[in-house]
Every structure is written in C-alpha cells, then in structure tokens.
Amino acid sequence: IMTHDSIGLGEDGPTHQPVEMLESLRSMPNMCVVRAADANEMAAAYQIAINNVHTPTVICCTRGTVAPLEHSSRDKAMKGAYAVIEEEGEGAPDLVMIATGSEVWRCVDAAKALQSNHSIRTRVVSMPCQELFLEQSEEYRRSVLPGNVPTMSVEASAEHGWHRFSHAQIGVARFGMSGPLEQLFQKYGFGAENIASKGKELVDFYKNLGGNVPDLNCRPTFVNFQA
C-alpha cells in the first residue's frame, strides 16, 4: 500500500511527490496497480489484491480526505474502469474524461460545468486499474471508452501510458513544489475550472477538423506480444 500518490502531498515538499512512480509501477510485468477514488473503490482494491494470489498488487491512495462518489461501484471497479457519470441524452457523448484517485471528483465537477455552461455532454470514467481494464472483453472496453469520441485523461502524475486511452492528457511533467494541496492542484492545472476549459478545447479542436476523431480502439495490436 502506497500513500504518497501525487503532488497533493504538498506540505512535505517535492521529494515526497512521486510524479513518476505510478507509470514506473504500471510498466512492471505482471504488476497490478490500483489507484482508488473513494471507499468503494478501495474495497475493490483490497478484493483485487486478495484475488491476485500469483502476482503482486500495489494499492495507491491519497493521504487526504476523499468524499464518496455518488455513483462509484465496488463491483464495477473490479473491471478496471467504468463510468461514474454518464452523459445526458441519447447517442455518444461529446467528451470522455478518464481519471483516477482524487482527480475523479474534480472531473465530475468539470463535467457538470461543461454541461451547464456549454451543453457539452460529458462522460466521466474512473479507471482505478489499467491492467484489469485491458483484460476485459472488447465489447466492454468499447462500452466504457468509445474510442472515436474526444477523450482526455486527468491524473496528477506523469502522463506517459495514458496515450493508449486518450487523445489528450492533463498530467505532471516536472517535480512538484511545497505548498497546500489545493494550491498545488490549481497551479498544476487540476482545478475543475481548468479541466473543463481543456475539455472544451479538445472538443473544439476536433470540431474544427470536421469531427474526425481518431478511434483509439482501432490500432494494430500484433506488435504487442502480450496475449
């Protein structure tokens, strides 16, 4: 169990802000990395660790207080990723935001602002475990991440590794600094207002290209030797 999971540990200074560790852990073969967003997902994380009797599991969590998400689900979290906020109305969403840990509720707030201020129908996906999500059926993965919808990942860590799931990334490309949690999150672009702004920019970007959004699910996999 790892508790120093992001720049949010501001008062301890940049030496205690492991901006590179999540991606480093995820790159290890057979490693299962779970970053829970609330208590329901933490319960799923423990169950995942119990189930993984032959491989190691790392549970990453914030030391700060995280309120329960309204639509979080222990069972759905066991699949690696699921929608915590569905888009309003019929048809595919205008935007998909993927987040982990304490950034999920920030994306929920951003999604509400996008719907209210710009009528951008936004789906928020919590992805506590990339490895488990990639083990799901193609049908399930597409139901969560359509692929041909503008998709943005939000994680207070290095953005490497998120390119397979998203067209654009909000991440941390340098070491952090000392300061209160909320001050640092705002400075590094993880406030709900900035997330909403970047989401709208992404939607507008593809609109200006005629709506042609590259399908993230349609990429060659024969170079990936993992079954």
CSV table of C-alpha atoms in Angstrom, one decimal:
chain,number,residue,atom,x,y,z
A,1,ILE,CA,0.0,0.0,0.0
A,2,MET,CA,1.5,3.3,-1.1
A,3,THR,CA,0.1,6.5,0.4
A,4,HIS,CA,2.2,9.3,-1.2
A,5,ASP,CA,0.5,9.1,-4.6
A,6,SER,CA,0.7,12.6,-6.1
A,7,ILE,CA,1.7,16.3,-5.9
A,8,GLY,CA,-1.2,16.5,-3.4
A,9,LEU,CA,1.2,15.8,-0.6
A,10,GLY,CA,2.3,19.4,-0.9
A,11,GLU,CA,3.5,20.3,2.6
A,12,ASP,CA,6.1,17.5,2.6
A,13,GLY,CA,7.8,19.1,-0.4
A,14,PRO,CA,8.7,17.8,-3.9
A,15,THR,CA,10.9,14.9,-2.6
A,16,HIS,CA,7.7,13.3,-1.3
A,17,GLN,CA,5.7,13.8,-4.5
A,18,PRO,CA,6.2,10.7,-6.7
A,19,VAL,CA,5.2,12.1,-10.1
A,20,GLU,CA,7.0,9.2,-11.9
A,21,MET,CA,6.1,6.2,-9.7
A,22,LEU,CA,2.7,5.3,-11.0
A,23,GLU,CA,3.9,4.9,-14.5
A,24,SER,CA,7.0,3.1,-13.3
A,25,LEU,CA,4.9,0.6,-11.4
A,26,ARG,CA,2.5,0.1,-14.3
A,27,SER,CA,5.4,-0.7,-16.6
A,28,MET,CA,6.4,-3.7,-14.5
A,29,PRO,CA,5.3,-7.0,-16.0
A,30,ASN,CA,2.6,-8.8,-14.0
A,31,MET,CA,2.1,-5.9,-11.6
A,32,CYS,CA,-1.4,-4.8,-10.9
A,33,VAL,CA,-1.7,-1.1,-9.9
A,34,VAL,CA,-4.9,0.2,-8.3
A,35,ARG,CA,-5.5,3.9,-7.5
A,36,ALA,CA,-8.8,4.2,-5.8
A,37,ALA,CA,-11.1,7.2,-5.9
A,38,ASP,CA,-13.1,6.6,-2.8
A,39,ALA,CA,-14.0,4.0,-0.1
A,40,ASN,CA,-16.0,1.8,-2.6
A,41,GLU,CA,-13.0,1.6,-4.9
A,42,MET,CA,-10.7,1.0,-2.0
A,43,ALA,CA,-12.8,-2.0,-1.1
A,44,ALA,CA,-12.5,-3.2,-4.7
A,45,ALA,CA,-8.7,-2.7,-4.4
A,46,TYR,CA,-8.4,-5.0,-1.4
A,47,GLN,CA,-10.5,-7.6,-3.2
A,48,ILE,CA,-8.3,-7.4,-6.3
A,49,ALA,CA,-5.2,-7.9,-4.1
A,50,ILE,CA,-6.8,-10.9,-2.5
A,51,ASN,CA,-7.8,-12.4,-5.8
A,52,ASN,CA,-4.3,-11.9,-7.3
A,53,VAL,CA,-2.6,-14.8,-5.5
A,54,HIS,CA,0.1,-15.3,-8.1
A,55,THR,CA,1.0,-11.7,-8.9
A,56,PRO,CA,1.8,-8.6,-6.8
A,57,THR,CA,-0.7,-5.7,-6.4
A,58,VAL,CA,0.1,-2.1,-5.4
A,59,ILE,CA,-2.7,0.0,-3.9
A,60,CYS,CA,-2.1,3.7,-4.3
A,61,CYS,CA,-4.1,6.1,-2.2
A,62,THR,CA,-4.1,9.7,-1.1
A,63,ARG,CA,-3.4,10.8,2.4
A,64,GLY,CA,-6.0,13.5,2.1
A,65,THR,CA,-9.8,13.2,2.7
A,66,VAL,CA,-11.8,12.0,-0.3
A,67,ALA,CA,-15.6,12.1,-0.2
A,68,PRO,CA,-17.7,9.1,-1.5
A,69,LEU,CA,-18.5,9.5,-5.2
A,70,GLU,CA,-22.3,9.4,-5.8
A,71,HIS,CA,-22.1,6.6,-8.5
A,72,SER,CA,-19.0,4.8,-7.5
A,73,SER,CA,-19.2,1.0,-7.5
A,74,ARG,CA,-17.1,-1.7,-5.9
A,75,ASP,CA,-18.2,-4.3,-8.4
A,76,LYS,CA,-17.6,-2.1,-11.5
A,77,ALA,CA,-14.2,-1.0,-10.2
A,78,MET,CA,-13.2,-4.7,-10.2
A,79,LYS,CA,-13.3,-4.4,-14.0
A,80,GLY,CA,-10.6,-1.7,-14.0
A,81,ALA,CA,-12.7,1.1,-15.3
A,82,TYR,CA,-16.3,2.3,-15.5
A,83,ALA,CA,-18.4,5.4,-16.0
A,84,VAL,CA,-19.2,7.2,-12.7
A,85,ILE,CA,-21.0,10.0,-14.6
A,86,GLU,CA,-23.0,9.2,-17.8
A,87,GLU,CA,-23.6,11.8,-20.5
A,88,GLU,CA,-27.1,13.2,-20.7
A,89,GLY,CA,-29.4,12.4,-23.6
A,90,GLU,CA,-29.2,10.0,-26.4
A,91,GLY,CA,-26.2,8.9,-28.5
A,92,ALA,CA,-22.5,9.0,-27.9
A,93,PRO,CA,-21.0,11.6,-25.5
A,94,ASP,CA,-19.4,14.8,-26.8
A,95,LEU,CA,-16.4,14.2,-24.5
A,96,VAL,CA,-15.0,11.5,-22.3
A,97,MET,CA,-12.8,12.3,-19.3
A,98,ILE,CA,-10.8,9.5,-17.6
A,99,ALA,CA,-9.3,10.0,-14.2
A,100,THR,CA,-8.0,8.0,-11.2
A,101,GLY,CA,-7.9,8.6,-7.4
A,102,SER,CA,-8.7,12.1,-6.1
A,103,GLU,CA,-8.9,13.5,-9.6
A,104,VAL,CA,-12.1,11.7,-10.3
A,105,TRP,CA,-14.4,14.1,-8.3
A,106,ARG,CA,-12.6,17.1,-9.9
A,107,CYS,CA,-13.6,15.7,-13.3
A,108,VAL,CA,-17.2,15.2,-12.1
A,109,ASP,CA,-17.3,18.9,-11.2
A,110,ALA,CA,-15.8,19.8,-14.5
A,111,ALA,CA,-18.3,17.6,-16.4
A,112,LYS,CA,-21.2,19.4,-14.7
A,113,ALA,CA,-19.8,22.8,-15.6
A,114,LEU,CA,-19.4,21.7,-19.2
A,115,GLN,CA,-23.0,20.5,-19.4
A,116,SER,CA,-24.3,23.6,-17.7
A,117,ASN,CA,-22.3,26.2,-19.5
A,118,HIS,CA,-21.6,24.8,-22.9
A,119,SER,CA,-24.1,21.9,-23.3
A,120,ILE,CA,-21.1,19.5,-23.8
A,121,ARG,CA,-22.4,16.1,-22.9
A,122,THR,CA,-19.5,14.6,-20.9
A,123,ARG,CA,-18.9,11.1,-19.6
A,124,VAL,CA,-16.5,10.7,-16.6
A,125,VAL,CA,-14.7,7.4,-16.4
A,126,SER,CA,-12.9,6.2,-13.3
A,127,MET,CA,-10.0,3.9,-14.2
A,128,PRO,CA,-8.6,2.6,-10.9
A,129,CYS,CA,-6.7,-0.2,-12.7
A,130,GLN,CA,-5.5,-0.1,-16.3
A,131,GLU,CA,-4.3,-3.7,-16.2
A,132,LEU,CA,-7.7,-5.1,-15.3
A,133,PHE,CA,-9.5,-2.9,-17.8
A,134,LEU,CA,-7.3,-4.2,-20.6
A,135,GLU,CA,-8.2,-7.8,-19.6
A,136,GLN,CA,-11.9,-7.1,-20.2
A,137,SER,CA,-13.7,-8.0,-23.4
A,138,GLU,CA,-13.5,-5.6,-26.4
A,139,GLU,CA,-17.3,-5.1,-26.1
A,140,TYR,CA,-17.0,-3.9,-22.5
A,141,ARG,CA,-13.9,-1.7,-23.2
A,142,ARG,CA,-15.8,0.0,-26.1
A,143,SER,CA,-18.9,0.5,-23.9
A,144,VAL,CA,-16.8,2.4,-21.4
A,145,LEU,CA,-14.4,4.2,-23.9
A,146,PRO,CA,-16.0,4.5,-27.3
A,147,GLY,CA,-12.6,5.5,-28.8
A,148,ASN,CA,-13.9,7.8,-31.5
A,149,VAL,CA,-15.1,10.4,-29.1
A,150,PRO,CA,-12.7,13.2,-27.9
A,151,THR,CA,-11.1,11.6,-24.8
A,152,MET,CA,-8.9,13.3,-22.1
A,153,SER,CA,-7.1,11.7,-19.2
A,154,VAL,CA,-6.6,13.5,-15.9
A,155,GLU,CA,-4.0,12.2,-13.4
A,156,ALA,CA,-1.7,14.1,-11.1
A,157,SER,CA,1.3,12.1,-12.3
A,158,ALA,CA,3.3,11.5,-15.4
A,159,GLU,CA,1.1,11.4,-18.5
A,160,HIS,CA,3.1,8.6,-20.1
A,161,GLY,CA,1.0,5.5,-20.6
A,162,TRP,CA,-2.3,7.4,-21.0
A,163,HIS,CA,-1.8,7.9,-24.7
A,164,ARG,CA,-3.3,4.4,-25.4
A,165,PHE,CA,-6.6,5.5,-23.7
A,166,SER,CA,-6.9,9.2,-24.6
A,167,HIS,CA,-6.3,11.8,-27.2
A,168,ALA,CA,-5.1,14.5,-24.8
A,169,GLN,CA,-3.7,14.3,-21.3
A,170,ILE,CA,-3.6,16.5,-18.2
A,171,GLY,CA,-0.6,15.3,-16.2
A,172,VAL,CA,2.5,16.4,-14.4
A,173,ALA,CA,5.7,16.8,-16.5
A,174,ARG,CA,8.0,18.0,-13.7
A,175,PHE,CA,8.6,17.5,-10.0
A,176,GLY,CA,6.2,19.3,-7.6
A,177,MET,CA,6.8,22.0,-5.0
A,178,SER,CA,5.9,22.9,-1.5
A,179,GLY,CA,2.5,24.2,-0.7
A,180,PRO,CA,-1.0,23.4,0.4
A,181,LEU,CA,-2.8,20.6,-1.6
A,182,GLU,CA,-5.4,22.8,-3.2
A,183,GLN,CA,-2.9,25.5,-4.1
A,184,LEU,CA,-0.7,22.9,-5.9
A,185,PHE,CA,-3.6,21.3,-7.7
A,186,GLN,CA,-4.7,24.6,-9.0
A,187,LYS,CA,-1.2,25.6,-10.1
A,188,TYR,CA,-0.6,22.4,-12.0
A,189,GLY,CA,-4.0,22.5,-13.8
A,190,PHE,CA,-6.1,20.1,-11.8
A,191,GLY,CA,-8.7,22.5,-10.7
A,192,ALA,CA,-12.2,21.7,-12.1
A,193,GLU,CA,-12.3,25.0,-14.0
A,194,ASN,CA,-9.1,24.3,-15.9
A,195,ILE,CA,-10.1,20.7,-16.5
A,196,ALA,CA,-13.4,21.9,-18.0
A,197,SER,CA,-11.5,24.5,-20.1
A,198,LYS,CA,-9.2,21.9,-21.5
A,199,GLY,CA,-12.1,19.6,-22.2
A,200,LYS,CA,-13.8,22.2,-24.2
A,201,GLU,CA,-10.6,23.0,-26.1
A,202,LEU,CA,-10.3,19.3,-27.1
A,203,VAL,CA,-13.9,19.1,-28.3
A,204,ASP,CA,-13.5,22.3,-30.3
A,205,PHE,CA,-10.2,21.0,-31.8
A,206,TYR,CA,-11.9,18.0,-33.4
A,207,LYS,CA,-14.9,20.1,-34.4
A,208,ASN,CA,-12.5,22.3,-36.4
A,209,LEU,CA,-11.2,19.2,-38.1
A,210,GLY,CA,-14.6,18.3,-39.3
A,211,GLY,CA,-15.4,16.0,-36.4
A,212,ASN,CA,-12.9,13.3,-37.5
A,213,VAL,CA,-11.8,11.8,-34.2
A,214,PRO,CA,-9.1,9.0,-34.4
A,215,ASP,CA,-10.6,5.8,-33.0
A,216,LEU,CA,-8.3,4.8,-30.1
A,217,ASN,CA,-9.7,1.2,-30.3
A,218,CYS,CA,-8.6,0.8,-33.9
A,219,ARG,CA,-4.9,0.4,-33.7
A,220,PRO,CA,-2.6,-2.5,-34.6
A,221,THR,CA,-2.0,-4.9,-31.8
A,222,PHE,CA,0.2,-7.5,-33.5
A,223,VAL,CA,3.3,-5.7,-32.2
A,224,ASN,CA,2.1,-6.3,-28.6
A,225,PHE,CA,3.3,-9.8,-27.6
A,226,GLN,CA,1.0,-10.0,-24.6
A,227,ALA,CA,-1.9,-12.3,-25.2
